[in-house]
Structure formats: structure tokens, C-alpha cells
Amino acid sequence: RFFWNKRSEEALYKSIDYFQQAIEKDPYYALAYAGLADSYAVMAISADLPAHEVFPKARAAATKAIELDDSLVEAHAAMLRIRSQYDWDWAGAEREYRRAIELNPNYPMSHIYYLSYLVAGGRVDEAVASVKRAQDLDPLSLVTNAVMARALFFAGRYDEAIEAAQKTLELDQNVFLARLILGRSYAKKGMFDAATDVFEQARKLPGGNSEATSLLAYTLAVSGRLSEARALLEEMNRLSTSRYVQPYDIAMVHAGLGDLDAAFEWLEKAFLDRNHQVPLIRAVPEFENIQSDPRFAYLVQRLGVAR
């Protein structure tokens, strides 16, 4: 769990190795399977790996944990995350959340993982309240504090998101998500120079991924620095020939540049890849300029998001 909390690709591989060692020593240790599920799920988010490579492994581990011990809150919380972020099984996600809360209402990650379900359904204020519950339970958690900033950002409460992100960074300057939310909030307030500075810093952090480059390019585009934005987009396209780059991140840059056809082309790829951010798209302000396009409504319809 120590390495899982670090969120970098190297640390996540270490966490997976340790959980697998625990399982080798005791094949009936349900808690290790739940930890393995959590680690694989984060790999799709923090390590720029395709969701279809790691989420099925996460599901298999969570399923095994539940088979071994149906009363384990960590297992049901992990399955909640999988149902909402990869399976897009909204009824299943709600069932797993209810079961996790029934087992232990004081496990913070259940409230954290519920965010995706709530934001996908347009219930952003409830998402903030859910994360606040987790924060009350574990006020010094870097993950919880960073996710609070994210929830506030989705709710359009940018000043509060900035405050929450800065609070997280006071605890640890290397929290990648907190830095991204800080930059995104600055950008939405028109503080483009501050935002680009933050994204440049995020690109240098250990455990970063293509999202920082995407957000930097997006911010450069909407602030009128089009040639710099296109140069970064070309950098991402070149990188994608040698390793996986999230199509969702490329779509965001195209949206910032006003290239709507290209934005939808890459969003379709992200949809087919089952990127965890696609179901949240109605709450993503960087895609506001494409929301009136009929293709956007069709995308949301196909997600079958909870309402």
C-alpha cells in the first residue's frame, strides 16, 4: 500500500510485486487480491497503460478477493472502481458502493471511488460531499486531498479547487494530480501564465504521464499560443509511435485548438479504449466548446451514464 500510494509507474510495479508475493505465501489472502486490484486499476490512470491491458487484471483480482471474503470492504471498493471506470456498469457500481458502505462506512476509498459514478451522472455536488466524507476520515491522505481538489474542479468551484490543491502540495510537492488540478483551475480563471508554469513543473515530476503535456498544450492553445501548442501535439504524436499515449489526452489538445473533427476522432478512440475519463466528459470544462455538437450528445448516450 505504501508503494501503491506513490502512484508512479515504478512504485506501482513494486506494489504489484509485493501483493503477488503475499498471494504466493497465502493463496487465500483476500486482502492481497484487493490490493492487487487497486494497483492494476491505478496503472491505467497513472502509468499511461491501455485500460484493456490492466483493468481486466484488476477485475480478476477483485473478483477473487470477493470470492474468498465477501465481507471485505476493500474488495467491494475496488470492484466499485472497476465497474464505474472501466466496465461502465452503473447499476453494478451503485451495488458495490452500497455493499462497501454496508460493510464499513468508514473506509475512505469507497467514498473516493464513488466520485466517478457521481460525476458521470452529473451529480457533482454529491461527488464533493462524498470526497469530503473521505477527507474527514483520513485528513492527511495525499490521495484524498488531491481528489478533493479534483471534485471541486468538476463542480466549477475553481477558487476552492486551487486552495485544496495547494494544501495537498504543502503536504507533498510531488503529488501529480494536485498539480494538474491547480494548473487547470488557474487556466479556467484566465491565469494562463500561472497555469503553464504549473504544467511545466508537472511534466518534470516522477510518475507523471501524458496528461501534463496535454493540459499544457491545451492551455497554450486557448491562450493564443497556437504554434507552441501544435509543437507539443506533434511531440505527443511522435511519442505515440513508440509507446501508448492516451487518445483522450490528444483529443483535449485538438479541442483547445478548435479542431473539432480531430477531437471527436480521438475521443472515439478513447471511448473504444475505455479510458476512465470519458464517462466524466460532461463535467470536463476543457471540452465545453464541443458540447453543443450532436456528436457529443451521441457519445454521452452511448456511455449510458447514470443519471
mmCIF file of C-alpha atoms in Angstrom:
data_model
loop_
_atom_site.group_PDB
_atom_site.id
_atom_site.type_symbol
_atom_site.label_atom_id
_atom_site.label_comp_id
_atom_site.label_asym_id
_atom_site.label_seq_id
_atom_site.Cartn_x
_atom_site.Cartn_y
_atom_site.Cartn_z
ATOM 1 C CA ARG A 1 0.000 0.000 0.000
ATOM 2 C CA PHE A 2 2.933 2.346 0.619
ATOM 3 C CA PHE A 3 4.109 1.941 -2.982
ATOM 4 C CA TRP A 4 0.524 1.983 -4.301
ATOM 5 C CA ASN A 5 0.058 5.388 -2.680
ATOM 6 C CA LYS A 6 3.089 6.770 -4.518
ATOM 7 C CA ARG A 7 1.228 6.330 -7.844
ATOM 8 C CA SER A 8 4.346 6.391 -10.071
ATOM 9 C CA GLU A 9 4.753 3.593 -12.619
ATOM 10 C CA GLU A 10 7.870 2.234 -10.880
ATOM 11 C CA ALA A 11 6.180 2.262 -7.462
ATOM 12 C CA LEU A 12 3.032 0.600 -8.812
ATOM 13 C CA TYR A 13 5.066 -2.264 -10.255
ATOM 14 C CA LYS A 14 6.654 -2.675 -6.817
ATOM 15 C CA SER A 15 3.239 -2.730 -5.146
ATOM 16 C CA ILE A 16 2.044 -5.393 -7.604
ATOM 17 C CA ASP A 17 5.152 -7.467 -6.915
ATOM 18 C CA TYR A 18 4.627 -7.308 -3.158
ATOM 19 C CA PHE A 19 0.926 -8.202 -3.384
ATOM 20 C CA GLN A 20 1.797 -11.145 -5.632
ATOM 21 C CA GLN A 21 4.450 -12.313 -3.163
ATOM 22 C CA ALA A 22 1.818 -12.199 -0.409
ATOM 23 C CA ILE A 23 -0.548 -14.278 -2.548
ATOM 24 C CA GLU A 24 2.193 -16.840 -3.233
ATOM 25 C CA LYS A 25 2.700 -17.211 0.511
ATOM 26 C CA ASP A 26 -1.047 -17.408 1.184
ATOM 27 C CA PRO A 27 -3.316 -18.018 -1.860
ATOM 28 C CA TYR A 28 -6.364 -17.431 0.337
ATOM 29 C CA TYR A 29 -5.333 -13.928 1.485
ATOM 30 C CA ALA A 30 -8.255 -11.875 0.165
ATOM 31 C CA LEU A 31 -6.779 -8.525 1.229
ATOM 32 C CA ALA A 32 -3.759 -9.068 -1.046
ATOM 33 C CA TYR A 33 -6.053 -9.701 -4.022
ATOM 34 C CA ALA A 34 -7.941 -6.484 -3.230
ATOM 35 C CA GLY A 35 -4.645 -4.592 -3.126
ATOM 36 C CA LEU A 36 -3.603 -6.158 -6.411
ATOM 37 C CA ALA A 37 -6.895 -4.992 -7.956
ATOM 38 C CA ASP A 38 -6.311 -1.446 -6.744
ATOM 39 C CA SER A 39 -2.767 -1.439 -8.118
ATOM 40 C CA TYR A 40 -3.731 -2.660 -11.568
ATOM 41 C CA ALA A 41 -6.564 -0.122 -11.747
ATOM 42 C CA VAL A 42 -4.194 2.758 -10.993
ATOM 43 C CA MET A 43 -1.799 1.573 -13.701
ATOM 44 C CA ALA A 44 -4.322 2.671 -16.349
ATOM 45 C CA ILE A 45 -4.517 6.113 -14.782
ATOM 46 C CA SER A 46 -1.021 6.950 -13.599
ATOM 47 C CA ALA A 47 1.212 4.926 -15.892
ATOM 48 C CA ASP A 48 -0.227 5.619 -19.360
ATOM 49 C CA LEU A 49 -1.109 1.974 -19.943
ATOM 50 C CA PRO A 50 -4.127 0.948 -22.049
ATOM 51 C CA ALA A 51 -7.143 0.285 -19.867
ATOM 52 C CA HIS A 52 -7.858 -3.009 -21.629
ATOM 53 C CA GLU A 53 -4.440 -4.309 -20.558
ATOM 54 C CA VAL A 54 -4.775 -3.677 -16.836
ATOM 55 C CA PHE A 55 -8.427 -3.311 -15.818
ATOM 56 C CA PRO A 56 -9.303 -6.945 -16.677
ATOM 57 C CA LYS A 57 -6.455 -7.984 -14.362
ATOM 58 C CA ALA A 58 -7.880 -5.660 -11.725
ATOM 59 C CA ARG A 59 -11.338 -7.205 -12.171
ATOM 60 C CA ALA A 60 -9.988 -10.737 -11.875
ATOM 61 C CA ALA A 61 -8.164 -9.863 -8.650
ATOM 62 C CA ALA A 62 -11.184 -8.079 -7.152
ATOM 63 C CA THR A 63 -13.446 -10.987 -8.109
ATOM 64 C CA LYS A 64 -11.083 -13.426 -6.404
ATOM 65 C CA ALA A 65 -10.978 -11.249 -3.282
ATOM 66 C CA ILE A 66 -14.786 -11.210 -3.095
ATOM 67 C CA GLU A 67 -14.952 -14.974 -3.662
ATOM 68 C CA LEU A 68 -12.531 -15.500 -0.772
ATOM 69 C CA ASP A 69 -14.166 -12.991 1.574
ATOM 70 C CA ASP A 70 -17.415 -11.290 0.611
ATOM 71 C CA SER A 71 -17.267 -9.224 3.802
ATOM 72 C CA LEU A 72 -14.063 -7.418 2.780
ATOM 73 C CA VAL A 73 -14.784 -3.739 2.185
ATOM 74 C CA GLU A 74 -11.515 -3.239 0.273
ATOM 75 C CA ALA A 75 -12.611 -5.825 -2.297
ATOM 76 C CA HIS A 76 -16.005 -4.244 -2.920
ATOM 77 C CA ALA A 77 -14.483 -0.768 -3.081
ATOM 78 C CA ALA A 78 -12.009 -1.998 -5.705
ATOM 79 C CA MET A 79 -14.863 -3.520 -7.682
ATOM 80 C CA LEU A 80 -16.789 -0.247 -7.421
ATOM 81 C CA ARG A 81 -13.880 1.492 -9.127
ATOM 82 C CA ILE A 82 -13.723 -1.130 -11.879
ATOM 83 C CA ARG A 83 -17.469 -1.057 -12.515
ATOM 84 C CA SER A 84 -17.514 2.735 -12.879
ATOM 85 C CA GLN A 85 -14.150 3.467 -14.509
ATOM 86 C CA TYR A 86 -13.862 0.552 -16.931
ATOM 87 C CA ASP A 87 -16.993 -1.587 -17.191
ATOM 88 C CA TRP A 88 -19.259 1.480 -17.243
ATOM 89 C CA ASP A 89 -21.750 -0.711 -15.408
ATOM 90 C CA TRP A 90 -23.561 1.989 -13.473
ATOM 91 C CA ALA A 91 -26.061 -0.276 -11.711
ATOM 92 C CA GLY A 92 -23.205 -2.574 -10.727
ATOM 93 C CA ALA A 93 -21.179 0.362 -9.428
ATOM 94 C CA GLU A 94 -24.068 1.511 -7.266
ATOM 95 C CA ARG A 95 -24.484 -2.011 -5.846
ATOM 96 C CA GLU A 96 -20.796 -2.241 -4.990
ATOM 97 C CA TYR A 97 -20.858 1.161 -3.302
ATOM 98 C CA ARG A 98 -23.900 0.199 -1.206
ATOM 99 C CA ARG A 99 -22.262 -3.089 -0.225
ATOM 100 C CA ALA A 100 -18.996 -1.360 0.709
ATOM 101 C CA ILE A 101 -20.811 1.200 2.854
ATOM 102 C CA GLU A 102 -22.850 -1.572 4.483
ATOM 103 C CA LEU A 103 -19.637 -3.387 5.408
ATOM 104 C CA ASN A 104 -17.701 -0.359 6.636
ATOM 105 C CA PRO A 105 -18.875 3.234 6.117
ATOM 106 C CA ASN A 106 -15.521 4.489 7.431
ATOM 107 C CA TYR A 107 -13.320 3.088 4.652
ATOM 108 C CA PRO A 108 -12.224 6.268 2.819
ATOM 109 C CA MET A 109 -11.583 4.744 -0.612
ATOM 110 C CA SER A 110 -15.229 3.747 -1.066
ATOM 111 C CA HIS A 111 -16.151 7.431 -0.939
ATOM 112 C CA ILE A 112 -13.243 8.317 -3.256
ATOM 113 C CA TYR A 113 -14.130 5.701 -5.874
ATOM 114 C CA TYR A 114 -17.788 6.785 -5.822
ATOM 115 C CA LEU A 115 -16.700 10.088 -7.403
ATOM 116 C CA SER A 116 -16.557 8.639 -10.932
ATOM 117 C CA TYR A 117 -20.100 7.279 -10.650
ATOM 118 C CA LEU A 118 -21.462 10.562 -9.325
ATOM 119 C CA VAL A 119 -19.633 12.857 -11.762
ATOM 120 C CA ALA A 120 -20.612 10.668 -14.719
ATOM 121 C CA GLY A 121 -24.235 11.110 -13.660
ATOM 122 C CA GLY A 122 -23.912 14.888 -13.391
ATOM 123 C CA ARG A 123 -24.085 14.799 -9.590
ATOM 124 C CA VAL A 124 -21.002 16.936 -8.994
ATOM 125 C CA ASP A 125 -22.131 18.428 -5.680
ATOM 126 C CA GLU A 126 -22.724 14.940 -4.301
ATOM 127 C CA ALA A 127 -19.251 13.981 -5.548
ATOM 128 C CA VAL A 128 -17.742 16.817 -3.489
ATOM 129 C CA ALA A 129 -19.708 15.658 -0.443
ATOM 130 C CA SER A 130 -18.555 12.058 -0.935
ATOM 131 C CA VAL A 131 -14.887 13.048 -1.119
ATOM 132 C CA LYS A 132 -15.369 15.346 1.880
ATOM 133 C CA ARG A 133 -16.500 12.284 3.817
ATOM 134 C CA ALA A 134 -13.262 10.513 2.857
ATOM 135 C CA GLN A 135 -11.256 13.594 3.793
ATOM 136 C CA ASP A 136 -12.892 13.714 7.228
ATOM 137 C CA LEU A 137 -11.953 10.070 7.738
ATOM 138 C CA ASP A 138 -8.337 10.490 6.584
ATOM 139 C CA PRO A 139 -7.426 14.209 6.602
ATOM 140 C CA LEU A 140 -3.703 13.746 5.896
ATOM 141 C CA SER A 141 -4.091 11.387 2.923
ATOM 142 C CA LEU A 142 -2.403 12.801 -0.174
ATOM 143 C CA VAL A 143 -4.783 10.908 -2.445
ATOM 144 C CA THR A 144 -7.892 12.098 -0.616
ATOM 145 C CA ASN A 145 -6.792 15.730 -0.573
ATOM 146 C CA ALA A 146 -5.845 15.673 -4.260
ATOM 147 C CA VAL A 147 -9.155 14.064 -5.208
ATOM 148 C CA MET A 148 -10.965 16.737 -3.205
ATOM 149 C CA ALA A 149 -9.327 19.339 -5.442
ATOM 150 C CA ARG A 150 -10.473 17.340 -8.462
ATOM 151 C CA ALA A 151 -14.049 17.094 -7.218
ATOM 152 C CA LEU A 152 -14.197 20.851 -6.599
ATOM 153 C CA PHE A 153 -12.806 21.450 -10.091
ATOM 154 C CA PHE A 154 -15.526 19.318 -11.658
ATOM 155 C CA ALA A 155 -18.091 21.291 -9.664
ATOM 156 C CA GLY A 156 -16.762 24.536 -11.160
ATOM 157 C CA ARG A 157 -15.557 25.769 -7.763
ATOM 158 C CA TYR A 158 -12.154 26.842 -9.044
ATOM 159 C CA ASP A 159 -11.025 29.027 -6.132
ATOM 160 C CA GLU A 160 -11.739 26.197 -3.706
ATOM 161 C CA ALA A 161 -10.029 23.720 -6.033
ATOM 162 C CA ILE A 162 -6.917 25.915 -6.039
ATOM 163 C CA GLU A 163 -6.951 26.068 -2.242
ATOM 164 C CA ALA A 164 -7.375 22.288 -1.951
ATOM 165 C CA ALA A 165 -4.610 21.603 -4.481
ATOM 166 C CA GLN A 166 -2.231 23.986 -2.731
ATOM 167 C CA LYS A 167 -2.997 22.325 0.606
ATOM 168 C CA THR A 168 -2.111 18.944 -0.902
ATOM 169 C CA LEU A 169 1.126 20.282 -2.376
ATOM 170 C CA GLU A 170 2.068 21.691 1.034
ATOM 171 C CA LEU A 171 1.950 18.099 2.270
ATOM 172 C CA ASP A 172 3.977 16.803 -0.698
ATOM 173 C CA GLN A 173 5.198 18.827 -3.684
ATOM 174 C CA ASN A 174 5.248 15.722 -5.894
ATOM 175 C CA VAL A 175 1.514 14.944 -5.954
ATOM 176 C CA PHE A 176 0.910 14.846 -9.710
ATOM 177 C CA LEU A 177 -2.907 15.074 -9.609
ATOM 178 C CA ALA A 178 -2.863 18.083 -7.286
ATOM 179 C CA ARG A 179 -0.511 19.934 -9.600
ATOM 180 C CA LEU A 180 -2.696 19.170 -12.615
ATOM 181 C CA ILE A 181 -5.831 20.424 -10.875
ATOM 182 C CA LEU A 182 -4.014 23.561 -9.739
ATOM 183 C CA GLY A 183 -2.985 24.323 -13.312
ATOM 184 C CA ARG A 184 -6.425 23.540 -14.730
ATOM 185 C CA SER A 185 -8.090 25.814 -12.188
ATOM 186 C CA TYR A 186 -5.690 28.644 -12.966
ATOM 187 C CA ALA A 187 -6.443 28.217 -16.677
ATOM 188 C CA LYS A 188 -10.214 28.341 -16.133
ATOM 189 C CA LYS A 189 -9.723 31.607 -14.231
ATOM 190 C CA GLY A 190 -7.755 33.022 -17.171
ATOM 191 C CA MET A 191 -4.435 32.868 -15.291
ATOM 192 C CA PHE A 192 -2.679 31.272 -18.251
ATOM 193 C CA ASP A 193 0.931 32.083 -17.325
ATOM 194 C CA ALA A 194 0.476 30.576 -13.867
ATOM 195 C CA ALA A 195 -1.202 27.527 -15.401
ATOM 196 C CA THR A 196 1.562 26.893 -17.931
ATOM 197 C CA ASP A 197 4.177 27.200 -15.181
ATOM 198 C CA VAL A 198 2.360 24.575 -13.133
ATOM 199 C CA PHE A 199 2.051 22.176 -16.083
ATOM 200 C CA GLU A 200 5.734 22.603 -16.936
ATOM 201 C CA GLN A 201 6.533 21.633 -13.343
ATOM 202 C CA ALA A 202 4.158 18.666 -13.531
ATOM 203 C CA ARG A 203 5.901 17.353 -16.648
ATOM 204 C CA LYS A 204 9.109 17.056 -14.606
ATOM 205 C CA LEU A 205 7.576 15.167 -11.693
ATOM 206 C CA PRO A 206 8.381 11.496 -11.096
ATOM 207 C CA GLY A 207 5.451 9.345 -12.087
ATOM 208 C CA GLY A 208 3.982 11.899 -14.481
ATOM 209 C CA ASN A 209 2.167 10.948 -17.674
ATOM 210 C CA SER A 210 0.963 12.436 -20.950
ATOM 211 C CA GLU A 211 -1.876 14.327 -19.260
ATOM 212 C CA ALA A 212 0.504 17.096 -18.140
ATOM 213 C CA THR A 213 1.720 17.615 -21.693
ATOM 214 C CA SER A 214 -1.857 17.522 -22.964
ATOM 215 C CA LEU A 215 -3.017 20.155 -20.485
ATOM 216 C CA LEU A 216 -0.024 22.350 -21.208
ATOM 217 C CA ALA A 217 -0.735 22.179 -24.944
ATOM 218 C CA TYR A 218 -4.440 22.840 -24.356
ATOM 219 C CA THR A 219 -3.675 25.908 -22.223
ATOM 220 C CA LEU A 220 -1.215 27.253 -24.783
ATOM 221 C CA ALA A 221 -3.870 26.810 -27.469
ATOM 222 C CA VAL A 222 -6.701 28.596 -25.654
ATOM 223 C CA SER A 223 -4.346 31.421 -24.644
ATOM 224 C CA GLY A 224 -3.436 32.044 -28.289
ATOM 225 C CA ARG A 225 -0.005 30.398 -28.381
ATOM 226 C CA LEU A 226 -1.055 28.111 -31.211
ATOM 227 C CA SER A 227 2.335 27.260 -32.689
ATOM 228 C CA GLU A 228 3.647 26.134 -29.291
ATOM 229 C CA ALA A 229 0.509 24.068 -28.739
ATOM 230 C CA ARG A 230 0.858 22.382 -32.121
ATOM 231 C CA ALA A 231 4.525 21.636 -31.410
ATOM 232 C CA LEU A 232 3.544 19.795 -28.234
ATOM 233 C CA LEU A 233 0.801 17.964 -30.098
ATOM 234 C CA GLU A 234 3.387 16.812 -32.611
ATOM 235 C CA GLU A 235 5.578 15.692 -29.705
ATOM 236 C CA MET A 236 2.690 13.571 -28.377
ATOM 237 C CA ASN A 237 2.037 12.098 -31.825
ATOM 238 C CA ARG A 238 5.714 11.164 -32.199
ATOM 239 C CA LEU A 239 5.744 9.591 -28.747
ATOM 240 C CA SER A 240 2.645 7.542 -29.597
ATOM 241 C CA THR A 241 4.650 5.688 -32.279
ATOM 242 C CA SER A 242 6.908 4.165 -29.623
ATOM 243 C CA ARG A 243 4.626 3.886 -26.571
ATOM 244 C CA TYR A 244 0.987 4.207 -25.623
ATOM 245 C CA VAL A 245 -0.325 7.768 -25.307
ATOM 246 C CA GLN A 246 -3.878 8.210 -24.052
ATOM 247 C CA PRO A 247 -6.141 9.163 -27.012
ATOM 248 C CA TYR A 248 -8.198 11.206 -24.544
ATOM 249 C CA ASP A 249 -5.188 13.468 -23.945
ATOM 250 C CA ILE A 250 -4.678 14.039 -27.657
ATOM 251 C CA ALA A 251 -8.397 14.777 -28.068
ATOM 252 C CA MET A 252 -8.162 17.522 -25.451
ATOM 253 C CA VAL A 253 -5.394 19.314 -27.342
ATOM 254 C CA HIS A 254 -7.435 19.242 -30.537
ATOM 255 C CA ALA A 255 -10.402 20.667 -28.629
ATOM 256 C CA GLY A 256 -8.224 23.514 -27.393
ATOM 257 C CA LEU A 257 -7.062 24.192 -30.933
ATOM 258 C CA GLY A 258 -10.648 24.203 -32.204
ATOM 259 C CA ASP A 259 -10.037 21.144 -34.401
ATOM 260 C CA LEU A 260 -13.407 19.593 -33.586
ATOM 261 C CA ASP A 261 -13.353 16.777 -36.134
ATOM 262 C CA ALA A 262 -9.969 15.631 -34.831
ATOM 263 C CA ALA A 263 -11.160 15.994 -31.222
ATOM 264 C CA PHE A 264 -14.091 13.673 -31.864
ATOM 265 C CA GLU A 265 -11.904 11.245 -33.803
ATOM 266 C CA TRP A 266 -9.581 10.893 -30.811
ATOM 267 C CA LEU A 267 -12.466 10.802 -28.323
ATOM 268 C CA GLU A 268 -13.870 7.871 -30.283
ATOM 269 C CA LYS A 269 -10.522 6.113 -29.857
ATOM 270 C CA ALA A 270 -10.613 6.923 -26.150
ATOM 271 C CA PHE A 271 -14.157 5.521 -25.959
ATOM 272 C CA LEU A 272 -13.098 2.288 -27.663
ATOM 273 C CA ASP A 273 -10.081 2.072 -25.331
ATOM 274 C CA ARG A 274 -12.470 2.553 -22.379
ATOM 275 C CA ASN A 275 -10.444 5.440 -20.978
ATOM 276 C CA HIS A 276 -11.515 6.135 -17.403
ATOM 277 C CA GLN A 277 -12.050 9.853 -18.055
ATOM 278 C CA VAL A 278 -14.510 9.517 -20.927
ATOM 279 C CA PRO A 279 -17.603 8.984 -18.710
ATOM 280 C CA LEU A 280 -16.777 12.224 -16.849
ATOM 281 C CA ILE A 281 -16.747 14.310 -20.009
ATOM 282 C CA ARG A 282 -19.877 16.361 -19.281
ATOM 283 C CA ALA A 283 -18.072 17.830 -16.246
ATOM 284 C CA VAL A 284 -14.770 18.492 -18.054
ATOM 285 C CA PRO A 285 -14.634 22.229 -18.826
ATOM 286 C CA GLU A 286 -11.831 21.788 -21.363
ATOM 287 C CA PHE A 287 -14.406 20.138 -23.653
ATOM 288 C CA GLU A 288 -17.043 22.854 -23.266
ATOM 289 C CA ASN A 289 -16.562 24.037 -26.847
ATOM 290 C CA ILE A 290 -17.646 20.698 -28.303
ATOM 291 C CA GLN A 291 -20.656 20.024 -26.078
ATOM 292 C CA SER A 292 -23.165 21.653 -28.453
ATOM 293 C CA ASP A 293 -22.074 19.336 -31.279
ATOM 294 C CA PRO A 294 -24.543 16.439 -31.877
ATOM 295 C CA ARG A 295 -21.586 14.045 -31.779
ATOM 296 C CA PHE A 296 -21.073 14.927 -28.123
ATOM 297 C CA ALA A 297 -24.653 14.012 -27.191
ATOM 298 C CA TYR A 298 -24.249 10.750 -29.095
ATOM 299 C CA LEU A 299 -21.074 9.944 -27.186
ATOM 300 C CA VAL A 300 -22.780 10.543 -23.833
ATOM 301 C CA GLN A 301 -25.770 8.472 -24.937
ATOM 302 C CA ARG A 302 -23.519 5.527 -25.763
ATOM 303 C CA LEU A 303 -21.943 5.699 -22.324
ATOM 304 C CA GLY A 304 -25.350 5.044 -20.789
ATOM 305 C CA VAL A 305 -24.223 7.133 -17.827
ATOM 306 C CA ALA A 306 -26.072 7.004 -14.535
ATOM 307 C CA ARG A 307 -28.497 9.888 -14.023
#
